[in-house]
């Protein structure tokens, strides 16, 4: 089992796509371990996207991600990190395959709706950045064996 962090970015919240997007992850068979609505501070956004500090889009990205509330969540499941990344599609919505979240709902490089951790190391770091340990609820859904086999 793996855990991964997702962020439904401000464009997702403003476009009222929270329900349809959480529904995709739920239908896929991922299990929610944590979920909350937060207004991200510039400080947490800078830490979250620290790897991009020297990129030309960094300032704009921080403006974007702090522009309104986001939904932050943790999902658990087999290969959860790569499963979510595949469901997101490519970074640029205009280049993402139809059927992916970005491919179906975005034509933008920046406003691409959802973040997903890209590696086990990133997932560990990002989950600890956004959640206190007691906010993570370990549990098993009844009938889970029908989903994970
Ligand atoms: N981004 C941007 N301009 C770019 C590349 C990325 O605004 O040229 C934004 C976009 O919102 C993206 C985020 O920065 O999701 C992080 O970039 P990364 O390359 O890590 O993409 P991701 O891992 O989200 O697919
Ligand atoms: Mg990335």
GROMACS .gro file of C-alpha atoms and ligand atoms in nm:
model
  175
    1UNK     CA    1   0.000   0.000   0.000
    2UNK     CA    2   0.116   0.350  -0.081
    3UNK     CA    3   0.000   0.695   0.022
    4UNK     CA    4   0.001   1.002  -0.201
    5UNK     CA    5  -0.091   1.367  -0.160
    6UNK     CA    6  -0.339   1.538  -0.388
    7UNK     CA    7  -0.424   1.906  -0.409
    8UNK     CA    8  -0.735   2.023  -0.591
    9UNK     CA    9  -0.596   2.359  -0.697
   10UNK     CA   10  -0.786   2.691  -0.682
   11UNK     CA   11  -0.902   2.658  -1.045
   12UNK     CA   12  -1.062   2.323  -0.959
   13UNK     CA   13  -1.246   2.470  -0.659
   14UNK     CA   14  -1.355   2.785  -0.849
   15UNK     CA   15  -1.475   2.581  -1.148
   16UNK     CA   16  -1.685   2.363  -0.912
   17UNK     CA   17  -1.509   2.046  -1.023
   18UNK     CA   18  -1.427   1.916  -0.673
   19UNK     CA   19  -1.709   1.661  -0.673
   20UNK     CA   20  -1.645   1.513  -1.021
   21UNK     CA   21  -1.273   1.484  -0.955
   22UNK     CA   22  -1.296   1.326  -0.610
   23UNK     CA   23  -1.552   1.092  -0.765
   24UNK     CA   24  -1.293   0.965  -1.014
   25UNK     CA   25  -1.044   0.880  -0.739
   26UNK     CA   26  -1.320   0.716  -0.535
   27UNK     CA   27  -1.443   0.507  -0.829
   28UNK     CA   28  -1.090   0.401  -0.911
   29UNK     CA   29  -1.067   0.235  -0.570
   30UNK     CA   30  -0.836   0.467  -0.378
   31UNK     CA   31  -0.911   0.512  -0.009
   32UNK     CA   32  -0.925   0.857   0.150
   33UNK     CA   33  -0.700   0.891   0.453
   34UNK     CA   34  -0.738   1.270   0.496
   35UNK     CA   35  -0.920   1.559   0.330
   36UNK     CA   36  -0.955   1.930   0.409
   37UNK     CA   37  -1.024   2.273   0.257
   38UNK     CA   38  -0.745   2.522   0.324
   39UNK     CA   39  -0.632   2.865   0.215
   40UNK     CA   40  -0.264   2.798   0.146
   41UNK     CA   41  -0.014   3.054   0.279
   42UNK     CA   42   0.266   3.173   0.054
   43UNK     CA   43   0.511   3.002   0.292
   44UNK     CA   44   0.356   2.656   0.258
   45UNK     CA   45   0.319   2.702  -0.120
   46UNK     CA   46   0.689   2.793  -0.145
   47UNK     CA   47   0.783   2.483   0.050
   48UNK     CA   48   0.549   2.259  -0.145
   49UNK     CA   49   0.687   2.375  -0.482
   50UNK     CA   50   1.045   2.430  -0.355
   51UNK     CA   51   1.196   2.220  -0.634
   52UNK     CA   52   1.076   2.485  -0.884
   53UNK     CA   53   1.221   2.785  -0.695
   54UNK     CA   54   1.452   2.888  -0.980
   55UNK     CA   55   1.205   2.835  -1.264
   56UNK     CA   56   1.059   3.140  -1.444
   57UNK     CA   57   0.703   3.033  -1.363
   58UNK     CA   58   0.763   3.005  -0.986
   59UNK     CA   59   0.621   3.348  -0.887
   60UNK     CA   60   0.312   3.301  -1.101
   61UNK     CA   61   0.264   2.951  -0.966
   62UNK     CA   62   0.268   3.080  -0.607
   63UNK     CA   63   0.015   3.354  -0.697
   64UNK     CA   64  -0.206   3.091  -0.857
   65UNK     CA   65  -0.194   2.831  -0.581
   66UNK     CA   66  -0.261   3.091  -0.307
   67UNK     CA   67  -0.533   3.274  -0.503
   68UNK     CA   68  -0.820   3.090  -0.333
   69UNK     CA   69  -0.885   2.783  -0.121
   70UNK     CA   70  -0.761   2.440  -0.219
   71UNK     CA   71  -0.867   2.091  -0.117
   72UNK     CA   72  -0.577   1.885   0.014
   73UNK     CA   73  -0.610   1.512   0.056
   74UNK     CA   74  -0.423   1.188   0.109
   75UNK     CA   75  -0.519   0.874  -0.078
   76UNK     CA   76  -0.405   0.522  -0.006
   77UNK     CA   77  -0.396   0.221  -0.236
   78UNK     CA   78  -0.176  -0.016  -0.433
   79UNK     CA   79   0.070   0.196  -0.637
   80UNK     CA   80  -0.133   0.503  -0.533
   81UNK     CA   81   0.139   0.748  -0.645
   82UNK     CA   82   0.164   0.630  -1.005
   83UNK     CA   83  -0.209   0.556  -1.025
   84UNK     CA   84  -0.291   0.919  -0.941
   85UNK     CA   85  -0.020   1.057  -1.170
   86UNK     CA   86  -0.156   0.852  -1.462
   87UNK     CA   87  -0.508   0.970  -1.387
   88UNK     CA   88  -0.385   1.334  -1.394
   89UNK     CA   89  -0.216   1.312  -1.736
   90UNK     CA   90   0.062   1.539  -1.858
   91UNK     CA   91   0.138   1.869  -1.685
   92UNK     CA   92   0.008   2.076  -1.976
   93UNK     CA   93  -0.365   2.018  -2.010
   94UNK     CA   94  -0.349   2.098  -2.382
   95UNK     CA   95  -0.114   1.802  -2.430
   96UNK     CA   96  -0.288   1.559  -2.194
   97UNK     CA   97  -0.476   1.262  -2.333
   98UNK     CA   98  -0.855   1.266  -2.324
   99UNK     CA   99  -0.965   1.038  -2.042
  100UNK     CA  100  -0.716   1.190  -1.800
  101UNK     CA  101  -0.828   1.461  -1.558
  102UNK     CA  102  -0.612   1.731  -1.716
  103UNK     CA  103  -0.694   1.599  -2.064
  104UNK     CA  104  -1.066   1.620  -1.998
  105UNK     CA  105  -1.084   1.947  -1.803
  106UNK     CA  106  -0.779   2.167  -1.880
  107UNK     CA  107  -0.605   2.336  -2.174
  108UNK     CA  108  -0.353   2.517  -1.954
  109UNK     CA  109   0.005   2.455  -1.844
  110UNK     CA  110  -0.051   2.627  -1.509
  111UNK     CA  111  -0.421   2.583  -1.439
  112UNK     CA  112  -0.420   2.206  -1.453
  113UNK     CA  113  -0.660   2.142  -1.165
  114UNK     CA  114  -0.489   1.878  -0.955
  115UNK     CA  115  -0.149   1.809  -0.799
  116UNK     CA  116  -0.029   1.456  -0.726
  117UNK     CA  117   0.296   1.352  -0.555
  118UNK     CA  118   0.553   1.226  -0.807
  119UNK     CA  119   0.757   0.979  -0.594
  120UNK     CA  120   0.754   0.806  -0.254
  121UNK     CA  121   0.998   1.068  -0.123
  122UNK     CA  122   0.778   1.356  -0.245
  123UNK     CA  123   0.468   1.190  -0.100
  124UNK     CA  124   0.626   1.154   0.244
  125UNK     CA  125   0.750   1.512   0.240
  126UNK     CA  126   0.425   1.662   0.110
  127UNK     CA  127   0.197   1.467   0.344
  128UNK     CA  128   0.405   1.585   0.643
  129UNK     CA  129   0.396   1.943   0.511
  130UNK     CA  130   0.016   1.964   0.480
  131UNK     CA  131  -0.109   1.731   0.755
  132UNK     CA  132  -0.046   1.669   1.123
  133UNK     CA  133  -0.006   1.297   1.200
  134UNK     CA  134  -0.338   1.285   1.388
  135UNK     CA  135  -0.523   1.412   1.078
  136UNK     CA  136  -0.435   1.093   0.889
  137UNK     CA  137  -0.702   0.831   0.953
  138UNK     CA  138  -0.589   0.473   0.892
  139UNK     CA  139  -0.886   0.251   0.818
  140UNK     CA  140  -1.009  -0.024   0.590
  141UNK     CA  141  -1.335   0.006   0.398
  142UNK     CA  142  -1.570  -0.288   0.426
  143UNK     CA  143  -1.560  -0.490   0.107
  144UNK     CA  144  -1.209  -0.367   0.029
  145UNK     CA  145  -1.118  -0.717  -0.095
  146UNK     CA  146  -1.354  -0.663  -0.391
  147UNK     CA  147  -1.147  -0.360  -0.492
  148UNK     CA  148  -0.789  -0.458  -0.424
  149UNK     CA  149  -0.824  -0.837  -0.476
  150LIG     N1  150   0.361   2.497  -1.412
  150LIG     C1  151   0.350   2.621  -1.475
  150LIG     N2  152   0.425   2.644  -1.589
  150LIG     C2  153   0.509   2.551  -1.641
  150LIG     C3  154   0.519   2.426  -1.575
  150LIG     C4  155   0.445   2.403  -1.463
  150LIG     O1  156   0.276   2.707  -1.431
  150LIG     O2  157   0.574   2.577  -1.743
  150LIG     C5  158   0.282   2.472  -1.288
  150LIG     C6  159   0.169   2.371  -1.309
  150LIG     O3  160   0.057   2.412  -1.229
  150LIG     C7  161   0.231   2.243  -1.258
  150LIG     C8  162   0.319   2.294  -1.143
  150LIG     O4  163   0.369   2.418  -1.190
  150LIG     O5  164   0.135   2.148  -1.216
  150LIG     C9  165   0.433   2.204  -1.105
  150LIG     O6  166   0.507   2.173  -1.220
  150LIG     P1  167   0.556   2.024  -1.250
  150LIG     O7  168   0.649   2.029  -1.366
  150LIG     O8  169   0.606   1.963  -1.123
  150LIG     O9  170   0.420   1.953  -1.298
  150LIG     P2  171   0.331   1.837  -1.235
  150LIG    O10  172   0.420   1.750  -1.151
  150LIG    O11  173   0.223   1.904  -1.153
  150LIG    O12  174   0.272   1.765  -1.353
  151LIG    MG1  175   0.573   1.797  -1.018
   0.00000   0.00000   0.00000
